């Protein structure tokens, strides 16, 4: 059994991942600014923490086998780009300083290539209100994470239509991809948040995409 730390455990994706890890009987340290919404469970250690406090975060991460970062600076945050960049970099530095062997980052669909040379975030129809966050996630991956050599990493991009308006159900059945969307028979890129959690828990167990990007879809 691995020692797992989940950052952003109360968010939309983070809470789904926490539930899946518990379902598989994993012990998890669940990190969030406010942990009051996390259900009490003997498998879960709650840790209320401001992740921009690098010294405290390093203490929390020491001894972990894998860190899952579902950190989100808030889609309605007017300073989203800078706040995400600061938070992601702090987590990254803490993982390195704590000598954790593996970091799994929950990124965005904006990083996926919808045609050669064109990422979704740069497409004409990409929603402007989430572009700062999507751009920050893409920049972190391409400028920092993909060049990391002191620990193994995995960068996950969800399906394009995966969001809180389309939660869906857990099926456990989906197709894997790398840096391009996985489309279904209706040419749609979609998956439930619970199946995202299944994919992340699978990655924790199997390490299939170490030092690579991956995505899923139906």
CSV table of N, CA and C in Angstrom, one decimal, residues 161 175 182-190 218:
chain,number,residue,atom,x,y,z
A,161,UNK,N,-15.2,17.8,-22.3
A,161,UNK,CA,-16.5,18.1,-21.8
A,161,UNK,C,-16.6,17.7,-20.3
A,175,UNK,N,-11.4,4.9,-22.7
A,175,UNK,CA,-10.2,4.7,-23.5
A,175,UNK,C,-9.1,5.7,-23.1
A,182,UNK,N,-9.6,12.1,-26.7
A,182,UNK,CA,-10.2,10.8,-27.1
A,182,UNK,C,-11.7,11.1,-27.4
A,183,UNK,N,-12.1,10.9,-28.6
A,183,UNK,CA,-13.4,11.2,-29.1
A,183,UNK,C,-14.3,9.9,-29.1
A,184,UNK,N,-15.6,10.0,-28.8
A,184,UNK,CA,-16.5,8.9,-28.9
A,184,UNK,C,-17.1,8.8,-30.2
A,185,UNK,N,-18.1,7.9,-30.4
A,185,UNK,CA,-18.7,7.7,-31.7
A,185,UNK,C,-19.5,8.9,-32.2
A,186,UNK,N,-19.8,9.9,-31.3
A,186,UNK,CA,-20.4,11.1,-31.7
A,186,UNK,C,-19.5,12.3,-31.8
A,187,UNK,N,-18.2,11.9,-31.9
A,187,UNK,CA,-17.1,12.9,-32.0
A,187,UNK,C,-17.1,13.9,-30.9
A,188,UNK,N,-17.4,13.4,-29.7
A,188,UNK,CA,-17.4,14.2,-28.5
A,188,UNK,C,-16.3,13.7,-27.5
A,189,UNK,N,-15.6,14.6,-26.8
A,189,UNK,CA,-14.6,14.2,-25.9
A,189,UNK,C,-15.3,14.4,-24.5
A,190,UNK,N,-15.6,13.3,-23.9
A,190,UNK,CA,-16.4,13.4,-22.6
A,190,UNK,C,-16.0,12.2,-21.7
A,218,UNK,N,-14.5,8.3,-23.5
A,218,UNK,CA,-15.4,7.2,-23.8
A,218,UNK,C,-15.3,6.8,-25.3
